[in-house]
Coordinates of C-alpha atoms in Angstrom, one line a residue:
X84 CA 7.7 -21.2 39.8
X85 CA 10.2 -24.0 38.8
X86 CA 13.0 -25.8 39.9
X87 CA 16.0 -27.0 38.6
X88 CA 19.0 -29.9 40.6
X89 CA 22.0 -30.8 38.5
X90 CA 23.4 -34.1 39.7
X91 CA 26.3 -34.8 38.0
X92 CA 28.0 -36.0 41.0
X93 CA 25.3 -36.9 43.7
X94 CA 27.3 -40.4 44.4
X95 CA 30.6 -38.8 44.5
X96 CA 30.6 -35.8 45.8
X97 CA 27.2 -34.8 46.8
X98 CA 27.4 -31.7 43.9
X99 CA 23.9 -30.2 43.5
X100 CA 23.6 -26.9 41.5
X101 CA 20.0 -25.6 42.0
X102 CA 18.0 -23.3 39.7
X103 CA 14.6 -21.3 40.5
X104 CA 12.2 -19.6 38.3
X105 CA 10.2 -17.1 39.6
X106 CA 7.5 -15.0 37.6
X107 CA 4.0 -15.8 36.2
X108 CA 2.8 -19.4 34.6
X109 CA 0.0 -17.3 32.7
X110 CA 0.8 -14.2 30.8
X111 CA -1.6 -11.7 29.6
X112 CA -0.5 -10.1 25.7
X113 CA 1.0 -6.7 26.0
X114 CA 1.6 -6.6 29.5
X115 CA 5.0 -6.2 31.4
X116 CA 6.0 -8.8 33.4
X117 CA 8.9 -9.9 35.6
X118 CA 10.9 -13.1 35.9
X119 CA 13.4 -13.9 38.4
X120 CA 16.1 -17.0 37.7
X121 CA 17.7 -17.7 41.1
X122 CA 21.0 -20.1 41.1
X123 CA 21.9 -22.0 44.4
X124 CA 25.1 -24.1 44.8
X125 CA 23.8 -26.5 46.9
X126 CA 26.7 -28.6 47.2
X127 CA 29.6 -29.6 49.1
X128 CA 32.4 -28.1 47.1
X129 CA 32.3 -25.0 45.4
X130 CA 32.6 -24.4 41.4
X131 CA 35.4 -23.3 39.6
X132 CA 33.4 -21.9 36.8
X133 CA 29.5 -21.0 35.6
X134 CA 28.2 -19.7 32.7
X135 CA 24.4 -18.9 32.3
X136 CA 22.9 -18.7 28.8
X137 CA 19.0 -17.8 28.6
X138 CA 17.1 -18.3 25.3
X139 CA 14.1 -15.8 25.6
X140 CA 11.4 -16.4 23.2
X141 CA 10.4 -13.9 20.1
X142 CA 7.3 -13.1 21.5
X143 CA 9.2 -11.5 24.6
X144 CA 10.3 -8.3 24.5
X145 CA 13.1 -7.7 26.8
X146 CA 13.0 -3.9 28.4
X147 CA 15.8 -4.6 31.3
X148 CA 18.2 -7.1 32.5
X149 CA 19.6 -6.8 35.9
X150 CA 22.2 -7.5 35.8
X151 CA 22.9 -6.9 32.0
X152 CA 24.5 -9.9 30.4
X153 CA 28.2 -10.0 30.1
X154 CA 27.8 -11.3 26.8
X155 CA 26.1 -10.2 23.6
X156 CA 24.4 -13.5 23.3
X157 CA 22.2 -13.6 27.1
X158 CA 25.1 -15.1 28.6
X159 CA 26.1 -14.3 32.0
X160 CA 29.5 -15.6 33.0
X161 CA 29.5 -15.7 37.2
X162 CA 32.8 -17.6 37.6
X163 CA 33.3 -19.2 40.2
X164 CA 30.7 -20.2 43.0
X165 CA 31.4 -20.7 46.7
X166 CA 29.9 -23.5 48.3
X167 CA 26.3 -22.0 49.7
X168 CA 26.7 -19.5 47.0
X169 CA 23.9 -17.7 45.1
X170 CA 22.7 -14.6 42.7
X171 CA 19.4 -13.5 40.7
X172 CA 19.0 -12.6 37.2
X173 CA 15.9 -10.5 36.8
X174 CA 14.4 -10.2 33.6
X175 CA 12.0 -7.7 33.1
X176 CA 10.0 -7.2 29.6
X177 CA 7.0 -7.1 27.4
X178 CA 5.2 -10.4 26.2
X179 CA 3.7 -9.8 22.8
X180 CA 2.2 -13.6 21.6
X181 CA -0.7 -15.0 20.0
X182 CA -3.4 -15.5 23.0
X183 CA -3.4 -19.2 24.2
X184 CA -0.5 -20.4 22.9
X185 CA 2.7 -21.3 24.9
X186 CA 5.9 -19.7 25.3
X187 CA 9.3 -21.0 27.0
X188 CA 12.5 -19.4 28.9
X189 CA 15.5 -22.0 28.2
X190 CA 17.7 -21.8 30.7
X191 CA 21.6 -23.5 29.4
X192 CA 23.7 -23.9 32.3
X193 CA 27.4 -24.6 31.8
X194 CA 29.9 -25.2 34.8
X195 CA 33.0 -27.1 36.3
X196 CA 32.9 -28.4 39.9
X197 CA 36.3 -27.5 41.5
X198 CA 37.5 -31.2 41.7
X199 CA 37.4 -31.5 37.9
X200 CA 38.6 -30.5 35.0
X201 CA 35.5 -30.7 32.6
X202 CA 32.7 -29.0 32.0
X203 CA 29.3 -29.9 32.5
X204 CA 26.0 -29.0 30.7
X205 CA 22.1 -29.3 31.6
X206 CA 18.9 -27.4 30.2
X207 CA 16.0 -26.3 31.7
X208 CA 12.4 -24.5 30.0
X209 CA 10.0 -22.5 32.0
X210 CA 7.0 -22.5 30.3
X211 CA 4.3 -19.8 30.6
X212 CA 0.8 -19.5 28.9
X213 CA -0.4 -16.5 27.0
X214 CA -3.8 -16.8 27.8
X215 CA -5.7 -13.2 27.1
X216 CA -4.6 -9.8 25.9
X217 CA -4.6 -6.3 26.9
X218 CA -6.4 -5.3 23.6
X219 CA -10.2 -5.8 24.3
X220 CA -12.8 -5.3 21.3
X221 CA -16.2 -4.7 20.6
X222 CA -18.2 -5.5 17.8
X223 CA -21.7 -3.7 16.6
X224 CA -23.3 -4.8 13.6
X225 CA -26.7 -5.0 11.7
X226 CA -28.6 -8.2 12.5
X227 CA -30.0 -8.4 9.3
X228 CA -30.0 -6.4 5.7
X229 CA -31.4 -6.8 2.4
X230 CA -29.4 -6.3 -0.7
X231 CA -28.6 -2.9 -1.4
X232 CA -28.8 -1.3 1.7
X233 CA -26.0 1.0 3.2
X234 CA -24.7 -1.2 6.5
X235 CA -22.3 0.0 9.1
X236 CA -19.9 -2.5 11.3
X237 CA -17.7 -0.8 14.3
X238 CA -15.1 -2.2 15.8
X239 CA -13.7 -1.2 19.1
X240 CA -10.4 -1.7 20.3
X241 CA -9.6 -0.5 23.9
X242 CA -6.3 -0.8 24.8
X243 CA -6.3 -2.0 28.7
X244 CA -2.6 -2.5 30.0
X245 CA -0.3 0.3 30.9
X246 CA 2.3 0.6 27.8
X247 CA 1.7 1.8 25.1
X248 CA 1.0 -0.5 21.7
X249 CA 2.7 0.0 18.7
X250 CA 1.7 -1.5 15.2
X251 CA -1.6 -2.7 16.2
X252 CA -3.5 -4.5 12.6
X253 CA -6.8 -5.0 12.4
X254 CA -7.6 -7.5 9.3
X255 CA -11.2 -7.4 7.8
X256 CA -12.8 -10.8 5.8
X257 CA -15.6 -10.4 4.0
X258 CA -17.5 -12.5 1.7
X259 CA -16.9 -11.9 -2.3
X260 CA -20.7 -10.1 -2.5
X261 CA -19.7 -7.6 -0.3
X262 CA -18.9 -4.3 -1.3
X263 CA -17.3 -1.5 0.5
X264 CA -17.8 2.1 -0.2
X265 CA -15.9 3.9 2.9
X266 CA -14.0 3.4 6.4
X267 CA -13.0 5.2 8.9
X268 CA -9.8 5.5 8.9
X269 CA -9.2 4.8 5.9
X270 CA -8.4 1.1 5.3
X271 CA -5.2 -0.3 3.7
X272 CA -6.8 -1.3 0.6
X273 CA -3.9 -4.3 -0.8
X274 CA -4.6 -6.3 2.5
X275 CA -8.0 -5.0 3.8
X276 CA -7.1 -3.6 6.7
X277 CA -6.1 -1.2 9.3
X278 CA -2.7 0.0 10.8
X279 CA -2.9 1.5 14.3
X280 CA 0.5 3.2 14.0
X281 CA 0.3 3.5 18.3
X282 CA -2.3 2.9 20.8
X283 CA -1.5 4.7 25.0
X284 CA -2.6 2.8 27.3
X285 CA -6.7 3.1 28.0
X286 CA -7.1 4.3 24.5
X287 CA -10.0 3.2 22.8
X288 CA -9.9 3.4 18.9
X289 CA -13.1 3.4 16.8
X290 CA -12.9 1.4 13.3
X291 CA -15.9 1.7 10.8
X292 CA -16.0 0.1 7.6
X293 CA -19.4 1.0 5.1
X294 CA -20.9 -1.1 2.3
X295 CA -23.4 -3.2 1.0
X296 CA -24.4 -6.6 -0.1
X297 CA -25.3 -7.1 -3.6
X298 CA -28.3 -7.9 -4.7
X299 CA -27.7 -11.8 -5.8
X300 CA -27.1 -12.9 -2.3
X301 CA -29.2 -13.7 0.8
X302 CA -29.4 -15.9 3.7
X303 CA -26.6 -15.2 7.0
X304 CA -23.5 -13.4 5.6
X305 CA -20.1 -13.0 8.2
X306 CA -17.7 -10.4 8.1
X307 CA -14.7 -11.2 10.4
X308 CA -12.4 -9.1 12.5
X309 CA -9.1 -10.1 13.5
X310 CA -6.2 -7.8 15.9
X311 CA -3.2 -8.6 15.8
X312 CA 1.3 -7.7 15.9
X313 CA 3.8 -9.1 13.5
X314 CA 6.5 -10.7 14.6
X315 CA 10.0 -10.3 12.7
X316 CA 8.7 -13.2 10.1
X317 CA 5.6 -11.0 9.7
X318 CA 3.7 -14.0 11.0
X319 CA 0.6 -13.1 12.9
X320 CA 0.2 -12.8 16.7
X321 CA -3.5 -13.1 17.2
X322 CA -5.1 -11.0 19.7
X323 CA -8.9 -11.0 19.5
X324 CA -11.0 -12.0 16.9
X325 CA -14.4 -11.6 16.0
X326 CA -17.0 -12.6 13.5
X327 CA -20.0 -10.2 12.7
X328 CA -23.1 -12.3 11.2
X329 CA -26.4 -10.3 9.4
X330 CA -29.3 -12.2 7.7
X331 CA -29.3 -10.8 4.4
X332 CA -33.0 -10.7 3.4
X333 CA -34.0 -12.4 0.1
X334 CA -36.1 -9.2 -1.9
X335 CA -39.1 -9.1 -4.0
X336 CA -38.3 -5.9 -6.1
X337 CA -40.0 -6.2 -8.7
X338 CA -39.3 -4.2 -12.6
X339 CA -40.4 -4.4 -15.9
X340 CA -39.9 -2.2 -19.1
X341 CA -42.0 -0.6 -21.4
X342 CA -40.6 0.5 -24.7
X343 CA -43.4 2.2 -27.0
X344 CA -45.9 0.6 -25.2
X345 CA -44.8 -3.1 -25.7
X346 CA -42.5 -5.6 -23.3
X347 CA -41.7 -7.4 -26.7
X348 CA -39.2 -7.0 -29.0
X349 CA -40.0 -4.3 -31.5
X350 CA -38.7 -3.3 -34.9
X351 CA -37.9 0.8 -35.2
X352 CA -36.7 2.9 -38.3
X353 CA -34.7 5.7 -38.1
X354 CA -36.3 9.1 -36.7
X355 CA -38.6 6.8 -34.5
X356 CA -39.1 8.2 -31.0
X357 CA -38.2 5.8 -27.9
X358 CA -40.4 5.9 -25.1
X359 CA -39.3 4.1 -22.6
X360 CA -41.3 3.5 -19.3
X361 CA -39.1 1.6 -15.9
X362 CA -42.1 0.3 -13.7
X363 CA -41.1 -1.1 -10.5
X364 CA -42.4 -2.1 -7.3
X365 CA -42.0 -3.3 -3.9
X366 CA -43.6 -6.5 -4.0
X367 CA -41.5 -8.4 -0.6
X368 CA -42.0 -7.8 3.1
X369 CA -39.3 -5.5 3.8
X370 CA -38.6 -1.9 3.4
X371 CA -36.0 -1.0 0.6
X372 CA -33.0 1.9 0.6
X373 CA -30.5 3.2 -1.8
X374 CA -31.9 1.5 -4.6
X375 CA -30.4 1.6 -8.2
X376 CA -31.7 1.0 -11.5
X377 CA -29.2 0.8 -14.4
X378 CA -30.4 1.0 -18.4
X379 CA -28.3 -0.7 -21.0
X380 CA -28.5 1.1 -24.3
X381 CA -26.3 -0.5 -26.4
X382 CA -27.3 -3.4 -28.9
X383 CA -28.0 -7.1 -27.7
X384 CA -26.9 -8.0 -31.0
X385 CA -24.0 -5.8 -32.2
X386 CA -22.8 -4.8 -29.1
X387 CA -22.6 -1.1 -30.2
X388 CA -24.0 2.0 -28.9
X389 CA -28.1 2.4 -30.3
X390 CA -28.0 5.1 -32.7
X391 CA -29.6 7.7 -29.9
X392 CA -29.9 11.7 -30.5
X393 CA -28.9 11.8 -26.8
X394 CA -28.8 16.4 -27.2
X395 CA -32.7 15.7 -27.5
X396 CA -33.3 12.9 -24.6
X397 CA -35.1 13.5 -21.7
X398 CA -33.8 10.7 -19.2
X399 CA -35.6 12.0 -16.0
X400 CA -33.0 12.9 -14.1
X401 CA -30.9 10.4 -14.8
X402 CA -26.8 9.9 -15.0
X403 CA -25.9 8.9 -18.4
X404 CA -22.4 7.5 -18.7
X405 CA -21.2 8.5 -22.1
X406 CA -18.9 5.8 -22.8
X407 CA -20.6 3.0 -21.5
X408 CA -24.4 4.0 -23.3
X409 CA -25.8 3.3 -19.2
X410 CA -28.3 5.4 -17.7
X411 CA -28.5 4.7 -13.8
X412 CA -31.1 6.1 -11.4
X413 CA -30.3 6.7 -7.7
X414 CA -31.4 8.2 -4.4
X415 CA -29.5 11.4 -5.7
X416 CA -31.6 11.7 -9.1
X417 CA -34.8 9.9 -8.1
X418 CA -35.4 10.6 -4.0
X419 CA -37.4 8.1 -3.9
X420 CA -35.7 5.5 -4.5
X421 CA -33.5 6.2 -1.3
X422 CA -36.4 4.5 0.8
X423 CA -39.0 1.7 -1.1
X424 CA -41.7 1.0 1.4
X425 CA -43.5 -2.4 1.4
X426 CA -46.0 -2.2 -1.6
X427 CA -44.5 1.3 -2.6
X428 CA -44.2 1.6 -7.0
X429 CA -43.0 4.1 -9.2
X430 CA -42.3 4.7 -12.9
X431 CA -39.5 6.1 -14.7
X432 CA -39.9 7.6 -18.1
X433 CA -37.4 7.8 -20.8
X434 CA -38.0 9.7 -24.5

């Protein structure tokens, strides 16, 4: 609670106009709350006129007013106050603000003791802390990869209070070698992330997002997630936030290709088969999935597509993409590739 004594007059008249806040210092995000301002003319002669002007922040949203202002602007006009006089303004509403930042009610009170003819002015703030939120989350997420692999992170958000949320964004950050191939729900892909149109009270929504690291990277890799409302600016109200590290495993997998039985470079004429051979192997200390070889047919020199009889290839199952000259190999063609045990080898022949 706070208190508020005009003075204007205490060696004249003894005029003292009291104010009194009463509601909570510390605020929790998305929860309703109730403030009372209390006004008290304490003095010895009463007041011709008072106006009471309340600037409510942004980040409260006002549900009720008792009673409503009689003015579009939060301004109460009382009029005049007997000596001993009093009334309440109850303001009843949601806070929705970034968690640990501050917030203030201003208070502008205007009024004319009896015995004069001007006006007076004074200002007081009630400040309250925002200091947690009714959206709690939950984060569960691989502690460590290797490059390649399919990953899942999940991302709970339970909504605790008792209103319902509306608008509820969930931003995603991931690093630049990261690379998503679903969510759940679907995610806004021009900001990387997700709308919760509306959240009821003790809901609990589940967000997944799928991908993989590629193969260049290793070493402790974060993915961060981030809750949060707009405010009419669009600026950000924080909420939770949470940062999801996994040790991304450096990999030994190892490959070589044999064409006609060389690893050189070899001169061909036309009508010459090609016998290609892929041999790879597992050579590291950690078990491989979902891995992916790609073949590039077209010339190192030229650039262009290899002069190929492609009706008369036998590619072993693999996808050839017709406009880029690639062959690529997967878990789908080649099951075994969906799982590379430690020391586990293979070969994949092309003619």
């Amino acid at each position: 609670a706070g208190f508020l004594f005009f003075n204007p007059f205490a060696g004249q008249d003894g005029q003292s106009l009291e104010v009194l806040f009463d509601g909570p210092t510390a605020i929790t995000s998305g929860e309703e709350v109730v403030y009372e301002i209390e006004y008290n003319n304490n003095g010895r002669v009463p007041l011709a006129a008072l106006d009471i002007k309340l600037n409510i922040p942004e980040t409260f949203v006002v549900t009720k007013m008792d009673p409503e202002p009689t003015s579009g602007n939060n301004t109460w006009t009382v009029g005049s106050l007997k000596k001993g006089g009093k009334g309440t303004i109850e303001l009843t509403g949601t806070v929705l603000g970034s968690v640990n930042t501050n917030s203030t009610i201003q208070a502008i009170m205007t009024y004319r003791p009896a015995n004069f003819n001007a006006d007076f002015q004074d200002i007081e703030t009630y400040e309250f802390l925002i200091d947690s939120s009714v959206l709690e989350a939950a984060l569960a997420s691989p502690a460590k990869a290797v490059p390649g692999d399919q990953i899942e992170y999940i991302y709970e958000l339970t909504n605790t209070g008792e209103q319902t949320l509306y608008d509820v964004y969930v931003d995603v950050i991931a690093p630049n070698n990261w690379l998503t191939t679903g969510a759940v729900p679907e995610l806004d892909e021009e900001h990387f992330r997700w709308v919760i149109s509306q959240l009821a009270a003790d809901e609990k929504v589940e967000l997944k997002i799928n991908g993989s690291f590629s193969a260049d990277i290793q070493d402790l890799q974060e993915l961060t997630f981030t809750s949060y409302f707009e405010n009419g600016d669009s600026l950000a109200l924080v909420q939770t936030s949470d940062k999801a590290q996994t040790d991304v495993l450096g990999t030994d997998l190892q490959a070589q290709l044999i064409i006609n039985g060389s690893n050189t470079d070899l001169d061909l004429n036309p009508g010459d088969y090609l016998r290609i051979s892929l041999n790879y192997n597992n050579a590291g200390d950690e078990n491989l999935g979902n891995v992916v070889f790609t073949l590039d047919l077209d010339s190192a020199i030229s650039g262009k597509a290899l002069p190929i009889d492609w009706d008369e290839a036998r590619l072993s199952d693999g996808y050839l993409d017709q406009s880029t000259h690639e062959i690529t190999w997967g878990p789908i063609s080649t099951p075994e590739l969906s799982s590379l045990a430690v020391g586990d080898e293979g070969v994949i022949d092309v003619t």
